Amino acid sequence: SRLEETIKKTVSDNPVVVYSKTWCSYSSEVKSLFKKLGAEALVFELDEMGAQGPQLQKVLERLTGQHTVPNVFIGGQHIGGCTDTLKLYRNGELEPLLSKAKAK
Amino acid sequence: SRLEETIKKTVSDNPVVVYSKTWCSYSSEVKSLFKKLGAEALVFELDEMGAQGPQLQKVLERLTGQHTVPNVFIGGQHIGGCTDTLKLYRNGELEPLLSKAKAK
Ligand SMILES: N[C@@H](CCC(=O)N[C@@H](CS)C(=O)NCC(=O)O)C(=O)O
Ligand SMILES: N[C@@H](CCC(=O)N[C@@H](CS)C(=O)NCC(=O)O)C(=O)O
Ligand code: FES
């Protein structure tokens, strides 16, 4: 579908992409982590996109199996949610991923 | 107001009260913490209460200064949100509060 193609292009063209909701603390945690690490994230606030928000969330589920926010991509690769991202960070695996993504 | 009186009575009559939203991970964290500690929490899922949800959230803000969820009370005392509750837990202050509340 067109929305699927849009998402695929967005995540391959941008090193860090976060599908988020403005009221959600898990989404905030992920956004501030990237900020703290100096990684520039392209953020889509699904609750501020009118009808397109729920549509995007549904297509993201089809693409990634994940229906929740935050939904995080680095270097075109689906990372997961807040817990997954924090886990990678604590294991020292997040920053190498970020460097590799920005370097491309 | 009537809603204010209802909340005051609810939190004084019940040892642990959590105003929550079903989709919210911060709310889930707080609910599972109480479960893990064997504390029975009375939970109100504001997103499942129709028009009363937003009304309750507004009155809670008036009463506690907090407009977010989760909104936690123990022994009739306003505790705060997820972060506040976890902080008390890590400081060893939560369980004494819970014991005191159940004992009354
Ligand atoms: N373990 C996941 C939890 C994700 C989750 O449950 N997200 C909630 C918000 S915190 C959600 O998307 N709920 C459904 C919705 O908002 O549409 C993570 O760490 O990201
Ligand atoms: N630091 C607070 C954050 C609370 C917060 O921002 N809650 C969000 C959901 S995670 C909220 O209530 N957003 C507005 C809403 O859902 O009405 C806590 O630990 O509870
Ligand atoms: S909505 Fe509360 S943590 Fe996501």
Short mmCIF file of C-alpha atoms and ligand atoms in Angstrom, two decimals:
data_model
loop_
_atom_site.label_atom_id
_atom_site.label_comp_id
_atom_site.label_asym_id
_atom_site.label_seq_id
_atom_site.Cartn_x
_atom_site.Cartn_y
_atom_site.Cartn_z
CA SER A 1 0.00 0.00 0.00
CA ARG A 2 1.03 3.62 -0.37
CA LEU A 3 1.32 4.13 3.37
CA GLU A 4 3.53 1.04 3.65
CA GLU A 5 5.82 2.39 0.93
CA THR A 6 5.93 5.77 2.67
CA ILE A 7 7.04 4.20 5.95
CA LYS A 8 9.67 2.03 4.24
CA LYS A 9 11.12 5.08 2.49
CA THR A 10 11.00 7.17 5.67
CA VAL A 11 12.92 4.64 7.76
CA SER A 12 15.53 3.98 5.08
CA ASP A 13 16.09 7.68 4.38
CA ASN A 14 16.40 8.72 8.04
CA PRO A 15 18.94 7.31 10.55
CA VAL A 16 16.55 7.42 13.51
CA VAL A 17 12.76 7.37 13.24
CA VAL A 18 10.35 7.28 16.19
CA TYR A 19 6.58 6.81 15.89
CA SER A 20 5.34 8.34 19.12
CA LYS A 21 2.42 9.89 21.02
CA THR A 22 2.80 13.25 22.72
CA TRP A 23 1.09 12.19 25.98
CA CYS A 24 3.05 8.96 26.37
CA SER A 25 5.90 8.75 28.91
CA TYR A 26 7.47 5.68 27.22
CA SER A 27 7.61 7.72 24.02
CA SER A 28 9.13 10.66 25.92
CA GLU A 29 11.79 8.40 27.45
CA VAL A 30 12.91 7.19 24.04
CA LYS A 31 12.94 10.68 22.55
CA SER A 32 15.02 12.09 25.42
CA LEU A 33 17.44 9.17 25.24
CA PHE A 34 18.20 9.94 21.60
CA LYS A 35 18.50 13.63 22.44
CA LYS A 36 20.93 12.83 25.26
CA LEU A 37 23.00 10.66 22.91
CA GLY A 38 23.14 13.45 20.33
CA ALA A 39 21.19 11.40 17.80
CA GLU A 40 18.74 13.35 15.68
CA ALA A 41 15.43 11.48 15.56
CA LEU A 42 12.66 12.07 13.04
CA VAL A 43 9.56 11.89 15.20
CA PHE A 44 5.97 11.29 14.13
CA GLU A 45 3.42 12.14 16.83
CA LEU A 46 0.59 9.81 15.88
CA ASP A 47 -1.92 11.62 18.11
CA GLU A 48 -1.33 14.87 16.21
CA MET A 49 -1.85 13.52 12.70
CA GLY A 50 -5.64 13.35 12.62
CA ALA A 51 -7.01 10.25 10.94
CA GLN A 52 -3.58 9.34 9.56
CA GLY A 53 -2.31 8.52 13.06
CA PRO A 54 -4.37 5.36 13.60
CA GLN A 55 -3.79 4.39 9.96
CA LEU A 56 -0.03 4.64 10.38
CA GLN A 57 -0.21 2.68 13.61
CA LYS A 58 -2.07 -0.10 11.80
CA VAL A 59 0.37 -0.22 8.88
CA LEU A 60 3.30 -0.21 11.30
CA GLU A 61 1.77 -3.26 12.95
CA ARG A 62 1.57 -4.98 9.58
CA LEU A 63 5.20 -4.10 8.82
CA THR A 64 6.75 -4.75 12.22
CA GLY A 65 4.31 -6.88 14.19
CA GLN A 66 4.25 -4.09 16.77
CA HIS A 67 1.03 -2.18 17.39
CA THR A 68 2.33 -0.04 20.25
CA VAL A 69 4.21 3.22 20.60
CA PRO A 70 6.95 4.18 20.72
CA ASN A 71 7.98 2.35 17.54
CA VAL A 72 11.67 2.84 16.85
CA PHE A 73 13.79 2.36 13.71
CA ILE A 74 17.56 2.87 13.45
CA GLY A 75 19.37 2.65 10.14
CA GLY A 76 16.23 1.31 8.52
CA GLN A 77 16.12 -1.53 11.03
CA HIS A 78 13.13 -2.08 13.33
CA ILE A 79 14.43 -1.80 16.91
CA GLY A 80 11.21 -2.15 18.88
CA GLY A 81 9.70 -0.10 21.69
CA CYS A 82 10.93 1.73 24.75
CA THR A 83 12.01 -1.36 26.67
CA ASP A 84 13.89 -2.79 23.68
CA THR A 85 15.68 0.50 23.05
CA LEU A 86 16.68 0.90 26.71
CA LYS A 87 17.92 -2.70 26.80
CA LEU A 88 20.20 -2.08 23.79
CA TYR A 89 21.42 1.11 25.45
CA ARG A 90 22.29 -0.67 28.69
CA ASN A 91 24.06 -3.45 26.77
CA GLY A 92 26.20 -0.87 24.99
CA GLU A 93 24.69 -1.90 21.66
CA LEU A 94 22.65 1.21 20.93
CA GLU A 95 25.42 3.73 20.34
CA PRO A 96 27.27 1.56 17.79
CA LEU A 97 23.97 1.16 15.92
CA LEU A 98 23.49 4.93 15.97
CA SER A 99 27.00 5.61 14.71
CA LYS A 100 26.61 3.11 11.90
CA ALA A 101 23.27 4.61 10.91
CA LYS A 102 24.47 8.18 10.88
CA ALA A 103 27.62 7.16 9.01
CA LYS A 104 25.73 5.72 6.04
CA SER B 1 -18.52 18.98 43.92
CA ARG B 2 -20.05 15.53 43.98
CA LEU B 3 -17.19 13.99 42.02
CA GLU B 4 -14.66 15.52 44.41
CA GLU B 5 -16.51 14.03 47.38
CA THR B 6 -16.64 10.66 45.63
CA ILE B 7 -12.88 10.64 45.09
CA LYS B 8 -12.17 11.69 48.69
CA LYS B 9 -14.37 8.90 50.01
CA THR B 10 -12.85 6.35 47.61
CA VAL B 11 -9.28 7.07 48.63
CA SER B 12 -10.04 7.14 52.34
CA ASP B 13 -12.05 3.90 52.21
CA ASN B 14 -9.51 1.94 50.16
CA PRO B 15 -5.86 1.31 51.13
CA VAL B 16 -4.53 1.56 47.57
CA VAL B 17 -6.24 3.42 44.74
CA VAL B 18 -4.85 3.86 41.23
CA TYR B 19 -6.39 6.07 38.55
CA SER B 20 -5.04 4.51 35.36
CA LYS B 21 -5.43 4.06 31.61
CA THR B 22 -5.48 0.60 30.09
CA TRP B 23 -3.12 1.45 27.21
CA CYS B 24 -0.52 3.20 29.37
CA SER B 25 2.73 1.39 30.26
CA TYR B 26 3.43 3.70 33.24
CA SER B 27 0.02 2.74 34.61
CA SER B 28 0.79 -0.96 33.98
CA GLU B 29 4.11 -0.66 35.81
CA VAL B 30 2.42 0.74 38.90
CA LYS B 31 -0.35 -1.86 38.85
CA SER B 32 2.11 -4.76 38.53
CA LEU B 33 4.30 -3.37 41.30
CA PHE B 34 1.37 -3.42 43.72
CA LYS B 35 0.47 -6.91 42.52
CA LYS B 36 4.04 -8.09 43.09
CA LEU B 37 4.02 -6.59 46.60
CA GLY B 38 0.76 -8.36 47.41
CA ALA B 39 -1.09 -5.06 47.81
CA GLU B 40 -4.65 -5.04 46.54
CA ALA B 41 -5.23 -1.89 44.49
CA LEU B 42 -8.60 -0.47 43.55
CA VAL B 43 -8.07 0.56 39.94
CA PHE B 44 -10.09 3.01 37.86
CA GLU B 45 -9.38 2.77 34.13
CA LEU B 46 -10.20 6.29 33.02
CA ASP B 47 -10.30 5.33 29.34
CA GLU B 48 -13.04 2.79 30.01
CA MET B 49 -15.42 5.08 31.89
CA GLY B 50 -16.93 6.98 29.01
CA ALA B 51 -17.40 10.68 29.65
CA GLN B 52 -16.67 10.24 33.36
CA GLY B 53 -13.01 9.45 32.64
CA PRO B 54 -11.97 12.94 31.54
CA GLN B 55 -14.18 14.44 34.26
CA LEU B 56 -12.44 12.38 36.93
CA GLN B 57 -9.04 13.28 35.51
CA LYS B 58 -9.96 16.98 35.77
CA VAL B 59 -11.22 16.71 39.35
CA LEU B 60 -8.12 14.71 40.32
CA GLU B 61 -6.04 17.59 39.00
CA ARG B 62 -8.00 20.01 41.14
CA LEU B 63 -7.53 17.80 44.21
CA THR B 64 -3.91 16.74 43.70
CA GLY B 65 -2.35 19.16 41.25
CA GLN B 66 -1.63 16.17 39.05
CA HIS B 67 -3.31 15.87 35.65
CA THR B 68 -1.52 12.73 34.54
CA VAL B 69 -1.96 9.00 34.99
CA PRO B 70 -1.21 6.90 36.84
CA ASN B 71 -2.46 8.79 39.88
CA VAL B 72 -1.75 6.84 43.05
CA PHE B 73 -3.16 7.07 46.60
CA ILE B 74 -2.08 4.97 49.59
CA GLY B 75 -3.87 5.16 52.92
CA GLY B 76 -5.79 8.18 51.66
CA GLN B 77 -2.54 10.00 50.93
CA HIS B 78 -1.69 11.24 47.46
CA ILE B 79 1.54 9.49 46.40
CA GLY B 80 1.97 10.77 42.86
CA GLY B 81 2.63 9.01 39.58
CA CYS B 82 4.70 6.08 38.37
CA THR B 83 8.08 7.72 38.95
CA ASP B 84 7.13 8.84 42.48
CA THR B 85 5.85 5.39 43.38
CA LEU B 86 8.95 3.64 42.04
CA LYS B 87 11.19 6.09 43.91
CA LEU B 88 9.44 5.29 47.21
CA TYR B 89 9.76 1.59 46.42
CA ARG B 90 13.52 1.84 45.76
CA ASN B 91 13.98 3.88 48.96
CA GLY B 92 12.25 1.17 50.96
CA GLU B 93 9.49 3.60 51.89
CA LEU B 94 6.66 2.08 49.88
CA GLU B 95 6.15 -1.17 51.74
CA PRO B 96 5.89 0.47 55.19
CA LEU B 97 3.25 2.82 53.73
CA LEU B 98 1.37 -0.17 52.33
CA SER B 99 1.47 -2.05 55.63
CA LYS B 100 0.25 0.99 57.54
CA ALA B 101 -2.59 1.50 55.06
CA LYS B 102 -3.79 -2.09 55.10
CA ALA B 103 -3.54 -2.22 58.87
CA LYS B 104 -5.93 0.68 59.41
N1 LIG C 1 7.07 -2.84 26.09
C1 LIG C 1 6.60 -1.86 25.14
C2 LIG C 1 5.24 -1.31 25.64
C3 LIG C 1 4.57 -0.53 24.56
C4 LIG C 1 3.19 -0.11 24.96
O1 LIG C 1 2.43 -0.84 25.64
N2 LIG C 1 2.82 1.07 24.53
C5 LIG C 1 1.53 1.66 24.84
C6 LIG C 1 1.70 3.09 25.31
S1 LIG C 1 2.81 3.12 26.67
C7 LIG C 1 0.64 1.63 23.63
O2 LIG C 1 1.07 1.75 22.49
N3 LIG C 1 -0.68 1.47 23.85
C8 LIG C 1 -1.61 1.42 22.78
C9 LIG C 1 -1.77 2.77 22.12
O3 LIG C 1 -1.42 3.81 22.71
O4 LIG C 1 -2.26 2.78 20.99
C10 LIG C 1 7.64 -0.75 25.02
O5 LIG C 1 8.57 -0.78 25.79
O6 LIG C 1 7.55 0.11 24.14
N1 LIG C 2 6.29 11.42 35.77
C1 LIG C 2 4.91 11.02 35.67
C2 LIG C 2 4.51 11.07 34.19
C3 LIG C 2 3.02 10.98 34.04
C4 LIG C 2 2.59 11.17 32.62
O1 LIG C 2 3.15 11.97 31.83
N2 LIG C 2 1.54 10.45 32.26
C5 LIG C 2 1.01 10.47 30.92
C6 LIG C 2 0.79 9.06 30.42
S1 LIG C 2 2.31 8.18 30.51
C7 LIG C 2 -0.31 11.23 30.90
O2 LIG C 2 -1.07 11.20 31.85
N3 LIG C 2 -0.57 11.90 29.79
C8 LIG C 2 -1.77 12.64 29.65
C9 LIG C 2 -2.99 11.76 29.54
O3 LIG C 2 -2.87 10.56 29.21
O4 LIG C 2 -4.08 12.27 29.79
C10 LIG C 2 4.72 9.64 36.28
O5 LIG C 2 5.74 9.04 36.60
O6 LIG C 2 3.60 9.17 36.45
S1 FES C 3 0.87 6.19 27.64
FE1 FES C 3 1.75 6.11 29.62
S2 FES C 3 3.68 5.27 29.23
FE2 FES C 3 2.84 5.35 27.27
#
